[in-house]
CSV table of C-alpha atoms in Angstrom, one decimal:
chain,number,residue,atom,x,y,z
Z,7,UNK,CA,257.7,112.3,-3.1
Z,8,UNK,CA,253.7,112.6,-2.6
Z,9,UNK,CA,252.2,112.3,0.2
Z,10,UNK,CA,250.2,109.6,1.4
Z,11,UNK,CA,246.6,109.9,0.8
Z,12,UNK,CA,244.1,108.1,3.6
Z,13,UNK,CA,241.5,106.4,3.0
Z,14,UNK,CA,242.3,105.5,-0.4
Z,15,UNK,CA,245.5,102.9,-1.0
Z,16,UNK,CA,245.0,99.9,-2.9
Z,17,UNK,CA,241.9,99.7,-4.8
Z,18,UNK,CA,239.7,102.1,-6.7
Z,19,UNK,CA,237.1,104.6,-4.9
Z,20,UNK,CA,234.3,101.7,-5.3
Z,21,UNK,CA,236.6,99.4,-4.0
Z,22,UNK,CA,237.2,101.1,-0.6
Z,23,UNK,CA,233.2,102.3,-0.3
Z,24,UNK,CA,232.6,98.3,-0.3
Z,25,UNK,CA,235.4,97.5,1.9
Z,26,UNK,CA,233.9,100.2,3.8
Z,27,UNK,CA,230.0,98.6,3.9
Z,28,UNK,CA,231.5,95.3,4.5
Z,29,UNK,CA,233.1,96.9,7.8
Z,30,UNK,CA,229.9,98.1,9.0
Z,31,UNK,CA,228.3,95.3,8.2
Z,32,UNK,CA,230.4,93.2,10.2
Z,33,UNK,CA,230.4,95.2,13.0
Z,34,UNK,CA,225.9,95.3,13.1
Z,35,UNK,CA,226.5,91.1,13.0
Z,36,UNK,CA,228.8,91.6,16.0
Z,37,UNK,CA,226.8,93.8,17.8
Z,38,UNK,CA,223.7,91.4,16.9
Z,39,UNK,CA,225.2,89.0,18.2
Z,40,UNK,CA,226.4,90.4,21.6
Z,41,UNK,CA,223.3,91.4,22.0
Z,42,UNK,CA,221.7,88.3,21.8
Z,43,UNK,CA,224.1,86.2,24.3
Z,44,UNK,CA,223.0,89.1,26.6
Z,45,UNK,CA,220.0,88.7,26.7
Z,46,UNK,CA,219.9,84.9,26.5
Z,47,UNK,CA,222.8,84.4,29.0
Z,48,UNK,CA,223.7,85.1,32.5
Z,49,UNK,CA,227.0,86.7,33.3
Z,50,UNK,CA,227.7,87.0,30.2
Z,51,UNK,CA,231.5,88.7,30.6
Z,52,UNK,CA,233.5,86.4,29.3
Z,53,UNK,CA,231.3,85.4,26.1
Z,54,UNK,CA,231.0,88.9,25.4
Z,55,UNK,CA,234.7,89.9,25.9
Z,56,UNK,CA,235.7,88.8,22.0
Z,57,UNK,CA,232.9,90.4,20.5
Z,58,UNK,CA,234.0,93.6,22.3
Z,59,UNK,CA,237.6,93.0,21.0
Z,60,UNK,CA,236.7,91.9,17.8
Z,61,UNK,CA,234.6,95.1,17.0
Z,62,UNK,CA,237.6,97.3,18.4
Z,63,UNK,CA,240.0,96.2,16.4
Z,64,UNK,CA,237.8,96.3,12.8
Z,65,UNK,CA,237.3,99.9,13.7
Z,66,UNK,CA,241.1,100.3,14.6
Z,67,UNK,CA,242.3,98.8,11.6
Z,68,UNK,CA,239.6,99.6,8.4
Z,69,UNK,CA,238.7,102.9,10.0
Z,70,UNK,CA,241.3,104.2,11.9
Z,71,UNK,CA,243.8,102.9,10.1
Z,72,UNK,CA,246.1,101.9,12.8
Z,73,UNK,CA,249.0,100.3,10.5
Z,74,UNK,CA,249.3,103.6,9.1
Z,75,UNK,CA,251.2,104.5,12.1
Z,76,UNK,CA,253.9,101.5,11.6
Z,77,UNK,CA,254.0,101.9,7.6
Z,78,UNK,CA,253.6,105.6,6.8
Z,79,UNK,CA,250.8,104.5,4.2
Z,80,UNK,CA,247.5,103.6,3.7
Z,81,UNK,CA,246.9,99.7,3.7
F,9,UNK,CA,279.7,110.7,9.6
F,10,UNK,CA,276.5,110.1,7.3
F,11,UNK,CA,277.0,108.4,4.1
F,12,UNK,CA,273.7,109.1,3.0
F,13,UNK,CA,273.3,111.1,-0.5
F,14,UNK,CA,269.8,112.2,0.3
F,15,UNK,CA,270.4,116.0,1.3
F,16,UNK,CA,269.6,117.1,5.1
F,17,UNK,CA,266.2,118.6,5.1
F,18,UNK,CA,265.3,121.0,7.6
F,19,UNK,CA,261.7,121.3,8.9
F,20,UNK,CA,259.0,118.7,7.9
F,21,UNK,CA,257.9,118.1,4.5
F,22,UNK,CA,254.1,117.3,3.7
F,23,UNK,CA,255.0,113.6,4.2
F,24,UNK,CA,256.8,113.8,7.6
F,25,UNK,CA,254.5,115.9,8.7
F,26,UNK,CA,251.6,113.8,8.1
F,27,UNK,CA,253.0,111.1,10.0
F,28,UNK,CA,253.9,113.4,12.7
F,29,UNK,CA,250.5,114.7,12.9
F,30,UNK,CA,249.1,110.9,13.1
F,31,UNK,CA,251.4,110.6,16.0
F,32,UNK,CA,250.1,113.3,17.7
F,33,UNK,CA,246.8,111.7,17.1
F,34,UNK,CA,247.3,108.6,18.2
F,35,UNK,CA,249.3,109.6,21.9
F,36,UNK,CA,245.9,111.7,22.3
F,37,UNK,CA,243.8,108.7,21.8
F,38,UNK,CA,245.7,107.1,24.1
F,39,UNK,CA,245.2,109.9,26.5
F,40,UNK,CA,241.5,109.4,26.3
F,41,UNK,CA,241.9,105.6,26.3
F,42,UNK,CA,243.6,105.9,30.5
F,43,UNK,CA,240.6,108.5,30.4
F,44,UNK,CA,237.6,106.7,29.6
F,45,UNK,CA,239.2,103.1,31.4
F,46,UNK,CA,239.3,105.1,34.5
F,47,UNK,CA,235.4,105.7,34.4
F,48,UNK,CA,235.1,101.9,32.7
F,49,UNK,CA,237.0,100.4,35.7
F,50,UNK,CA,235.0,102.6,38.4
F,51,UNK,CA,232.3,101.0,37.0
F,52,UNK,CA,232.6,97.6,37.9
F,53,UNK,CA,234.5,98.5,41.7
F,54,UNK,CA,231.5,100.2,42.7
F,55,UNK,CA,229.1,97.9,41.0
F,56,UNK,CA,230.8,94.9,39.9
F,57,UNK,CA,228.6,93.4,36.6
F,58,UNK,CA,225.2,94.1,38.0
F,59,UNK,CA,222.8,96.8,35.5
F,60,UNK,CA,219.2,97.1,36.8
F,61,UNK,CA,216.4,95.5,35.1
F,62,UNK,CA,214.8,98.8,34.3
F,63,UNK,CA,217.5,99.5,32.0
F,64,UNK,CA,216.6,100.2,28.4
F,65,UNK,CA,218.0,97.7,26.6
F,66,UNK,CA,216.1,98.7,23.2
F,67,UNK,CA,216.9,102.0,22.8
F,68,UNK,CA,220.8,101.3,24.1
F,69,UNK,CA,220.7,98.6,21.2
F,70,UNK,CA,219.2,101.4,18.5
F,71,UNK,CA,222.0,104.0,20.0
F,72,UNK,CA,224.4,101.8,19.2
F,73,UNK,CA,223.2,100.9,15.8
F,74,UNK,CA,222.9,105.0,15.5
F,75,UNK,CA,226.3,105.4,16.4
F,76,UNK,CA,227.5,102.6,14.0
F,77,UNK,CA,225.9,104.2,11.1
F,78,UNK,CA,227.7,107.3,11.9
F,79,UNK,CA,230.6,105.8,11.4
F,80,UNK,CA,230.1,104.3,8.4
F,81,UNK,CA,229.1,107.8,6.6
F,82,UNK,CA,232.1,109.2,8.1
F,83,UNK,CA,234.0,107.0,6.4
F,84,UNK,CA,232.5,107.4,3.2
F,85,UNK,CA,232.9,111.4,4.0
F,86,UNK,CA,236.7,110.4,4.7
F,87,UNK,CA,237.0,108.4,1.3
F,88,UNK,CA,235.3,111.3,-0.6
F,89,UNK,CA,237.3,114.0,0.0
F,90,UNK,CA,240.5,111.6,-0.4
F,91,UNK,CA,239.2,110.8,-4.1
F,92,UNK,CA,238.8,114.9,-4.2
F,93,UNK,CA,234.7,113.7,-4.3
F,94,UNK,CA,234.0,117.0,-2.8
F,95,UNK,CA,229.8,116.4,-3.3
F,96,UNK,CA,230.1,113.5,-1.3
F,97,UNK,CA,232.3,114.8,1.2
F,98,UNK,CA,229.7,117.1,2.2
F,99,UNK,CA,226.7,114.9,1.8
F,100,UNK,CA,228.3,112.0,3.8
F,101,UNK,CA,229.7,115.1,6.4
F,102,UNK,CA,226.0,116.6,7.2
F,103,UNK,CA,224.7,112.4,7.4
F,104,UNK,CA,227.7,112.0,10.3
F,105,UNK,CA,226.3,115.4,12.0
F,106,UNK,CA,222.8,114.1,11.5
F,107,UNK,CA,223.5,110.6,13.1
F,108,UNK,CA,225.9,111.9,16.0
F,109,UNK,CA,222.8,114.4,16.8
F,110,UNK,CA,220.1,111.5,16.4
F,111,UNK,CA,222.6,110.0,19.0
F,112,UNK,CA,222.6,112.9,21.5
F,113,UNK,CA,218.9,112.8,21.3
F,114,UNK,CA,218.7,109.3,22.1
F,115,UNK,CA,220.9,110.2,25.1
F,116,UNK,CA,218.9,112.9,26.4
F,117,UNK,CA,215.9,110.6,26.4
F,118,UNK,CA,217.8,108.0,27.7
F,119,UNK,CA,218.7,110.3,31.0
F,120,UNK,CA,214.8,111.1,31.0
F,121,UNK,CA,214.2,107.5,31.8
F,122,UNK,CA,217.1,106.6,33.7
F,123,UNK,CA,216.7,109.1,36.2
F,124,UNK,CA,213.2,107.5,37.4
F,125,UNK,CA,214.6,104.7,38.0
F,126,UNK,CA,218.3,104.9,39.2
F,127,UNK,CA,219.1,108.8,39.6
F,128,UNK,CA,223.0,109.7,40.1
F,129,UNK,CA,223.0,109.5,43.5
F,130,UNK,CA,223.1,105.5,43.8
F,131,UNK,CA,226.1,103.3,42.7
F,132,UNK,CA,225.1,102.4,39.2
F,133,UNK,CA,223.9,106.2,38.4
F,134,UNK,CA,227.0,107.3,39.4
F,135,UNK,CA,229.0,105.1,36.9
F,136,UNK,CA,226.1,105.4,34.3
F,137,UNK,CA,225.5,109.2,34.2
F,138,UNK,CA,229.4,110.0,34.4
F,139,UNK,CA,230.7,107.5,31.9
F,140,UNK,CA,227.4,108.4,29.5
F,141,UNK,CA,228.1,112.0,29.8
F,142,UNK,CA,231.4,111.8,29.4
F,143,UNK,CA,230.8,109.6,25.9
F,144,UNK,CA,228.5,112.3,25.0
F,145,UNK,CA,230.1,115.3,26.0
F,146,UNK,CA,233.0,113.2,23.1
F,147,UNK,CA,230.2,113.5,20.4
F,148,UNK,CA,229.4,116.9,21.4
F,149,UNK,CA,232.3,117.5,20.6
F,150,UNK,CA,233.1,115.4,16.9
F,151,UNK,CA,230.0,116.9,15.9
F,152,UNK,CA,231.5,120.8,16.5
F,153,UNK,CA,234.6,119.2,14.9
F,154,UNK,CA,232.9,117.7,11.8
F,155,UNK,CA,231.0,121.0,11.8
F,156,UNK,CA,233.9,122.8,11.4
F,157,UNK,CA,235.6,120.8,8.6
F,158,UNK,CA,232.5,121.1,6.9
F,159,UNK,CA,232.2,124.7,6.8
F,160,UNK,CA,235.8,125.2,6.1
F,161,UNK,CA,235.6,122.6,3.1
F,162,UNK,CA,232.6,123.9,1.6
F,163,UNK,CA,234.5,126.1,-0.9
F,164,UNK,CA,236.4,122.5,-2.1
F,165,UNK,CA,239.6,123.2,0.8
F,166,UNK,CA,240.3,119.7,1.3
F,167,UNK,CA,240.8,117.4,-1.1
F,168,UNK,CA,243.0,114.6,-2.0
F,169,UNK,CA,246.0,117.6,-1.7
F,170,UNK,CA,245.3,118.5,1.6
F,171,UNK,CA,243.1,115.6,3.2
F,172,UNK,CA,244.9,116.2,7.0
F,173,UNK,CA,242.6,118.2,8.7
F,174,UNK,CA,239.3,115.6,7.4
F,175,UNK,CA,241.8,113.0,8.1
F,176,UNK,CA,242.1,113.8,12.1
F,177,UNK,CA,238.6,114.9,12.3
F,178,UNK,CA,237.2,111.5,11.3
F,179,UNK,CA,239.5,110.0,13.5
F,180,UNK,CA,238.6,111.2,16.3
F,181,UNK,CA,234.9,110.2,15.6
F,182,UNK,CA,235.9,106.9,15.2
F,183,UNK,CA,237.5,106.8,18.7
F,184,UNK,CA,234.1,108.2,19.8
F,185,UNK,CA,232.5,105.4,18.3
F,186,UNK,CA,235.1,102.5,19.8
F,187,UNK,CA,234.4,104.0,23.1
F,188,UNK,CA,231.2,103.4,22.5
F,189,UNK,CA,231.5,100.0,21.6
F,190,UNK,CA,233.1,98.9,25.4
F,191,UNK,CA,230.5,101.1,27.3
F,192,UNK,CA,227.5,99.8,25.6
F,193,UNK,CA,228.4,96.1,26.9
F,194,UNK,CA,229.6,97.9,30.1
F,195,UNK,CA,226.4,99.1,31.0
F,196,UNK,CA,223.7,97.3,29.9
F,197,UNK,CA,225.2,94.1,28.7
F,198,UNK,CA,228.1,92.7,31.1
């Protein structure tokens, strides 16, 4: 049996460098974003709340890999 | 009575282990997680959603994007080493180090301000120095990490074979990062 390798999984090495930019590239639109109904809005808790969640998980799941924990390999 | 044919192992092979290990991992992020929503919570009993208008909102935004790129090259450090890429782990390692240090430098002149204006002694110093230090004490920290994996996998160590100890290391910088991602609204957004 081999062990599971992270980071790579389906795909070449290319192909998880670009899934990798397209990550971070979400995440700067997301923080853009937030950023912006800050400034433009007041008490802006709520509208910021899915932003905040919506960051956290793309970090949990393309960087952390979370699902690793419930499959045992890379996704 | 098992009916199993697989034969009964005894202690962990690599595979197990690995999974063990991310176990591990994980129960310590959540450690940190009742951690770091203890100081988040603190935050808004004492001072509810107000942030003072002398905050820096700028160079909180430019922190953030820091931190973001930081991620991003510890990823590709991550994927490097996994594809046995061992240049690129350490290019992509010393970019991480360089962006989490950019980022404590950021901090420290961030503290510089912030102490003019609302010093640790009033309600949203208190919550803004401890939860900020305790972020950054977390990068200190990564950064000694990532330090450490990239002495130790100068001489081509890690690899695709043994990818564990990068593995856990970038991890962990990532958590650094998603903590960053609630306090930064915390702070100076909410």
């Amino acid at each position: 049996m081999t062990a599971v390798t992270p980071a790579t999984g389906p795909g070449t090495y290319n192909d998880r460098v670009r899934l990798g930019w397209i990550t971070a590239a979400l995440l700067a639109v997301l923080t853009l974003i937030e950023y912006a109904v800050a400034i433009n809005v007041e008490n802006p808790l709520i509208l910021l709340l899915p932003f905040v969640l919506a960051k956290g998980a793309l970090i949990m799941d393309f960087f952390m890999h979370i699902r690793k924990l419930k499959t045992g390999g890379d996704h | 009575m098992t009916t199993s044919a697989e034969p009964i192992q005894h202690g962990a092979g690599p595979s197990r282990q690995r999974r063990i290990n991310q176990l591990g991992l994980w129960l310590f992020f959540a450690s940190e997680t009742f951690l770091f929503g203890a100081f988040i919570s603190s935050r808004f009993i004492t001072s509810q959603t107000s942030t003072p208008e002398d905050l820096n909102q700028a160079l909180a935004l430019a922190l953030t994007i820091v931190l973001l790129l930081s991620s991003i090259s510890a990823y590709l450090a991550e994927t490097a080493n996994a594809h046995d890429d061992h240049r690129g782990f350490r290019i992509y390692t010393v970019a991480t180090i360089t962006l989490g240090a950019l980022f404590l430098g950021g901090v420290a002149l961030e503290w510089k301000e912030a102490l003019e204006y609302f010093p640790p002694g009033t309600i949203y110093g208190t919550a803004f120095f401890s939860l900020v230090g305790l972020h950054a004490f977390h990068v200190l920290t990564g950064l000694i990490a990532l330090a450490v994996i990239l002495f130790l996998g100068k001489e081509g160590r890690f690899g695709s074979k043994d990818s564990w100890p990068v593995e856990g290391v970038i991890k962990y910088w990532h958590f650094v990062d998603l903590a960053w991602v609630i306090i930064y609204p915390t702070l100076y957004l909410f």
